[in-house]
Structure formats: C-alpha cells, structure tokens
Coordinates of C-alpha atoms in Angstrom, one line a residue:
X26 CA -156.0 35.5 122.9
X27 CA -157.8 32.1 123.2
X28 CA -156.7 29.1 121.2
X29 CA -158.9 26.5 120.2
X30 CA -159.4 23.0 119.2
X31 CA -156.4 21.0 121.6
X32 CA -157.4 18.7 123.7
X33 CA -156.9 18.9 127.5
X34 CA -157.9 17.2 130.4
X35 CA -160.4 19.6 131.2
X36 CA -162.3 21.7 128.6
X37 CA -163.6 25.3 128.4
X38 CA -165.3 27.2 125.5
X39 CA -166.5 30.4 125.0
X40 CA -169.4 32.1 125.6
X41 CA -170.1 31.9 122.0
X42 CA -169.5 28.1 122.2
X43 CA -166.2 28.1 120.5
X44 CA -163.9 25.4 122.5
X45 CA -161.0 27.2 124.3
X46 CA -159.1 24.5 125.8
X47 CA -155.9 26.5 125.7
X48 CA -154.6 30.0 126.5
X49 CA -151.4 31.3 125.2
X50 CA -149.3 32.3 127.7
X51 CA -145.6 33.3 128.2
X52 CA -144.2 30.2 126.7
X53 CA -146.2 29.2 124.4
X54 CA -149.5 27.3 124.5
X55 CA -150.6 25.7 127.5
X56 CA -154.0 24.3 129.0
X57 CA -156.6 26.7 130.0
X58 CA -157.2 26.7 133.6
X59 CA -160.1 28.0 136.0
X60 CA -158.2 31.0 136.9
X61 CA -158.0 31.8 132.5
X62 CA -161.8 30.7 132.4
X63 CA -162.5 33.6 135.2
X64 CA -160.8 36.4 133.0
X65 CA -162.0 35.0 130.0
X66 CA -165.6 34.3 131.1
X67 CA -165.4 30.6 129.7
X68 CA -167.6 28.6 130.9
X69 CA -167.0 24.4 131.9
X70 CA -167.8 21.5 129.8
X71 CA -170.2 19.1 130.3
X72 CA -168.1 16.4 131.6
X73 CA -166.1 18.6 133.8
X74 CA -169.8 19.3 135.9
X75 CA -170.6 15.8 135.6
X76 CA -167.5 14.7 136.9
X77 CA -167.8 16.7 140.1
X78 CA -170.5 13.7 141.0
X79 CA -168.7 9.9 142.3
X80 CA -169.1 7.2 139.4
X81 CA -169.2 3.7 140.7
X82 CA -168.5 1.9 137.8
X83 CA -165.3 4.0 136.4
X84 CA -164.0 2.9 139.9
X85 CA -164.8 -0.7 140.1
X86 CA -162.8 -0.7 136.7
X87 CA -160.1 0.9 138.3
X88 CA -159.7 -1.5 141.0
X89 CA -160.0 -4.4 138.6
X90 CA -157.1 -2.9 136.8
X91 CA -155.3 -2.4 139.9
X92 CA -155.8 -6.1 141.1
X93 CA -154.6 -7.4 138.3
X94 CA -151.7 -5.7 137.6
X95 CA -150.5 -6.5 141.0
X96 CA -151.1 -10.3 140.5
X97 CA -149.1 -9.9 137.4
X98 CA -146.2 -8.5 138.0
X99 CA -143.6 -10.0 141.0
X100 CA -141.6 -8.2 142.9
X101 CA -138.0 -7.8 141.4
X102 CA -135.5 -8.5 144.7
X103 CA -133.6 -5.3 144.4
X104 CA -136.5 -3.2 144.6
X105 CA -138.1 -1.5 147.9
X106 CA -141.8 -2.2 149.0
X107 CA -143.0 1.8 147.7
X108 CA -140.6 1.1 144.5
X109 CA -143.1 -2.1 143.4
X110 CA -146.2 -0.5 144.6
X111 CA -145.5 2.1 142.0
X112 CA -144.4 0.0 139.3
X113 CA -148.0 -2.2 139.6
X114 CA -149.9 1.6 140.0
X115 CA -147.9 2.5 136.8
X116 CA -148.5 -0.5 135.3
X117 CA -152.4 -0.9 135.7
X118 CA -152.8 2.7 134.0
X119 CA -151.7 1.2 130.8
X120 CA -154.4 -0.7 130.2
X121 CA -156.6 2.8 130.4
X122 CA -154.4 4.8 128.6
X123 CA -154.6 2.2 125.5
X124 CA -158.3 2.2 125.7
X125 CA -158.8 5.7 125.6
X126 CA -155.8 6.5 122.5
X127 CA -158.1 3.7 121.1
X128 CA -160.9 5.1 121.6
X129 CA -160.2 8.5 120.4
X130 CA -159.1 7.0 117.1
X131 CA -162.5 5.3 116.8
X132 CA -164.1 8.2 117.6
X133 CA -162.2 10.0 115.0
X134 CA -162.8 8.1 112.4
X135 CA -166.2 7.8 113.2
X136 CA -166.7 11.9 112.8
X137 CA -164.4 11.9 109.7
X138 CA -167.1 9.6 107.9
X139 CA -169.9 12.1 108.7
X140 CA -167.6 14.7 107.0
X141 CA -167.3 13.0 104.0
X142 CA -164.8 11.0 104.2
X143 CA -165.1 7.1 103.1
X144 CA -163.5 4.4 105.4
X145 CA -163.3 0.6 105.6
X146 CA -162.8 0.1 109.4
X147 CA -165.3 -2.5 110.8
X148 CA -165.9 0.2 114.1
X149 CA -167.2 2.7 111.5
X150 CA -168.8 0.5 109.3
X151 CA -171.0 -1.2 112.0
X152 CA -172.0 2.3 113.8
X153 CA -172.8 3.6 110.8
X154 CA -175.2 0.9 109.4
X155 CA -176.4 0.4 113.0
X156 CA -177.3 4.6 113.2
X157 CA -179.0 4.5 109.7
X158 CA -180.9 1.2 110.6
X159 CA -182.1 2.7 113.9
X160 CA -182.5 6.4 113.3
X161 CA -182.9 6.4 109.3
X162 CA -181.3 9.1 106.8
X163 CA -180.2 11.8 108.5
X164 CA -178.5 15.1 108.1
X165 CA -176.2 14.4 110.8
X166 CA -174.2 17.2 112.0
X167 CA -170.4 15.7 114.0
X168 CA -168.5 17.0 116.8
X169 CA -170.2 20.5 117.1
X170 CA -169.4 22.9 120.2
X171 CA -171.9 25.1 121.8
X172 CA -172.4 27.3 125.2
X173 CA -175.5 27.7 127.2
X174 CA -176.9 30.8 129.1
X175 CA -176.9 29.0 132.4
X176 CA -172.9 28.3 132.2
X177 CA -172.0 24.9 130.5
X178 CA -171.0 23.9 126.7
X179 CA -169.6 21.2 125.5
X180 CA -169.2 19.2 121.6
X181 CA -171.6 16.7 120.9
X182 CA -170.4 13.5 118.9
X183 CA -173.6 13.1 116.3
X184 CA -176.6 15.5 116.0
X185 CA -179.7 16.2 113.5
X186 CA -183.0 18.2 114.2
X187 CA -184.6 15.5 115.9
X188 CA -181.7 13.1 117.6
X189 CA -179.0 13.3 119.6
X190 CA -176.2 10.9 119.7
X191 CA -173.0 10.5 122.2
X192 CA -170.6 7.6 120.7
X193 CA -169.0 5.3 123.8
X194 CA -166.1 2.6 123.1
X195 CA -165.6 0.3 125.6
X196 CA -164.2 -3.7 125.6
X197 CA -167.5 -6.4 125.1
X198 CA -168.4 -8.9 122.9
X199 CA -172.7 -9.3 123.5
X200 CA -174.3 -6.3 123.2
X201 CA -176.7 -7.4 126.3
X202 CA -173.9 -7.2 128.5
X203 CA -173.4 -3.3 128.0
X204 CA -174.5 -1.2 130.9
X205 CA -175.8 2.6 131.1
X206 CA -174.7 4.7 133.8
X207 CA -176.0 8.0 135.3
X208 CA -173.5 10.1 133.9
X209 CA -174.7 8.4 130.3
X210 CA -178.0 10.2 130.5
X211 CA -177.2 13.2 132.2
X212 CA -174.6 13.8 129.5
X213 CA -177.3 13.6 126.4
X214 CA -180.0 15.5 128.5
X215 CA -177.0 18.7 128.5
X216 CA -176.4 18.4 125.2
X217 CA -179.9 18.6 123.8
X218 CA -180.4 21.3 126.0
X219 CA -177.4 23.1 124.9
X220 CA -178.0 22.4 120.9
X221 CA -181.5 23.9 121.6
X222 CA -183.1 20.5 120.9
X223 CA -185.6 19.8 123.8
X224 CA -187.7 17.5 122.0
X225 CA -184.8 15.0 120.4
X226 CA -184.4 11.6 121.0
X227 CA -181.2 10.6 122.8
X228 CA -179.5 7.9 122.8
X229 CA -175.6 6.2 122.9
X230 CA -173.9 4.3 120.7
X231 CA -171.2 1.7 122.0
X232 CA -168.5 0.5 119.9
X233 CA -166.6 -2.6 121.1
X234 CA -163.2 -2.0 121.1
X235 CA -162.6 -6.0 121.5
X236 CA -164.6 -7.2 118.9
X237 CA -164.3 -4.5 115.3
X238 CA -168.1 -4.4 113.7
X239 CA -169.6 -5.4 117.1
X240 CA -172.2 -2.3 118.1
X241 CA -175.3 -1.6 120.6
X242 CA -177.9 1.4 120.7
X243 CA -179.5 2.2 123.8
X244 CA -182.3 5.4 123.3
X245 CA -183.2 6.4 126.5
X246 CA -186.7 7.2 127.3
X247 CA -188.4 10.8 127.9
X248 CA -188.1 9.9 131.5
X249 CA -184.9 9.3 131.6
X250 CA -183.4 12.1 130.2
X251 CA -185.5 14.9 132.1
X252 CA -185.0 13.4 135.0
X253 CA -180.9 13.3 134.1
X254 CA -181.6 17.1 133.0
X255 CA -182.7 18.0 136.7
X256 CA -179.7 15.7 137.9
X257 CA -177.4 17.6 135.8
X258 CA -178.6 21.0 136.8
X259 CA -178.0 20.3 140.4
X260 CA -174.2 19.3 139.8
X261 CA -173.8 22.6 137.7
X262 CA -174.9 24.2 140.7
X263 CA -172.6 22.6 142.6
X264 CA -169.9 22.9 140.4
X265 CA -170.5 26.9 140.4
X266 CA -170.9 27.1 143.9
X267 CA -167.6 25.6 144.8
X268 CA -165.6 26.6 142.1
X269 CA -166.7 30.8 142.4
X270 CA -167.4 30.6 138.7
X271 CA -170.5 31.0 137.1

C-alpha cells in the first residue's frame, strides 16, 4: 500500500502521478526509498534528477553560512577541537533550516489562496497582485502532481492552460539583485512537459522572505526553457543509468 501526501526528503509518485512519498512498512509509515520505487514502479521527482547535477550557488551559500558561523561562535575552553567544529557545522545549518520552515509556510499560504481561502499576509498579497498584474485573470490550478511516460513527475506550485509558474523564497530586498540559476529553468521546462503544456510560458516567482510584500517575476524566454528541457533530459538519463531504475 502506497501512502501519499507527506513530505520527505526525496519524493516519488506513481505512475498515475499520484505523490507516494511514503510506504507503510512494519512499523508504521516511513519514507519511500529507491528499493520501494523498484517494486512499486514509482518513478523520481523532478528535483531529485535535477539534483544529481553540482549547483554553484546553493554551495557558495553554504560556505557563507559556514564562515560565519565559525566567526561567531568562540571556542568554549572545555571543549575539544572536533567538539567546536561540530558545534559551528551545527550551528550554520540553522540558518537553512529557518529559511526553508519559512519558506514552506509561504509557500503554503500561497496555494491556500488559490484554493479559496482569503489571507492578509504581505508574502501572499504581493505574489498575488504581482501574478495577476503580470499574467492577468487566470484559472490557476495549485500544487498539482503528475507522472510522465519517460520516468519523472513531480507537483507544480501554480499552473493554467497557457502558464506555468514555480514560487521561490529566498532573503533580498531589490528585486534586480535576484539571480536565476540552471536548475531554475530546467525545473519549469519538466514541468510543462509533464502537465502536457509545451507551448506555456514559464516563469518564477520570488518572494523575499526579508522584506514581507517585496516580489520579482522572471519569465524565461522560449530559448531558455527548450534548451533547459534538453539539459534536463540528459540528467534523467543519468539519473536512470546510475540508479538501475527507469
């Protein structure tokens, strides 16, 4: 029996496109793992194939956090040299870990609104003007899975017949300053492949987690996103090559 809809590090969903990011097993629910998505047939998401590729940036965030935790926090007498190096490793994944449960919340509250339910948050409010300003009245559809022939699914954020949207929360204040990565494009290009949309628009929206109401579109061209389609295809591969799943 698959169980769906909880959250794990690394998601699966059904052929069907029904997410199955947990198995039940001998004690109780626990998160599905490649060996579950053999016997199942599952196939990966599409951030678990683009992760397979290196991503600069998430890195040179990483080491920032690491830096400055360590010039942060002093060494306490009594402990030994591996002791502190833990505490400042420990302590420089806080910072993450607060971004993302922030994040998640954001996100959430952004998909409850396109459900139908009413909110007064600054985060929602300025997405939401900034989507209807950019794209216009839309049917949009939230947070629906789906599975593709070739062996990826995944949940897009915000969809309609002729846009795709992937919401990203991250810590700025000017909108100029907001980079794109790779990983950005090849993301959309899966997901309007996998919604069956080939001729949508893509594009992200970032939500400052710093400043509440600050918000940025970036569409990317046509360009852009076949050429992170192909880019995305080639990780799949990859993916299916080295994990003997397909």
């Amino acid at each position: 029996m698959i169980a769906k809809g909880f959250a794990t590090s690394e998601h699966w969903y059904t052929r069907d496109g029904e997410p199955a990011y947990t198995v039940k097993g001998s004690t109780g629910e626990r998160p599905t793992t490649l060996r579950d998505a053999r016997k199942l047939n599952l196939v990966p998401s599409v951030t678990s194939i683009i992760n397979v590729a290196a991503k600069p940036g998430l890195e040179k965030w990483k080491q920032q956090q690491l830096l400055l935790a360590a010039l942060t926090l002093p060494k306490i007498n009594s402990e030994s040299e591996d002791e502190y190096i833990d505490r400042i490793i420990r302590d420089s994944k806080e910072h993450g870990k607060a971004a993302a449960d922030a994040g998640t919340e954001i996100h959430a509250s952004i998909e409850s609104f396109y459900q139908g339910k009413p909110s007064s948050s600054p985060y929602v409010k300025g997405a939401t003007n900034l989507i209807l300003e950019t794209f216009g009245p839309q049917s949009w559809v939230a947070e629906r899975s789906f599975s593709h022939e070739i062996g990826f699914g995944g949940k897009c954020d915000l969809h309609c017949p002729t846009v795709v949207l992937d919401v990203k929360t991250k810590e700025f204040e000017n909108p100029k300053d907001v980079q794109v990565y790779e990983e950005h494009i090849m993301q959309l290009a899966a997901y309007r492949v996998g919604l069956g949309l080939p001729e949508a628009r893509c594009a992200n929206i970032f939500v400052s987690r710093s400043y509440p109401g600050v918000v940025t579109v970036i569409e990317h061209t046509e360009d852009d996103i076949k050429k992170g389609w192909e880019m995305f295809t080639c990780l799949l591969k990859y993916w299916q090559l080295s994990k003997g799943h397909q």
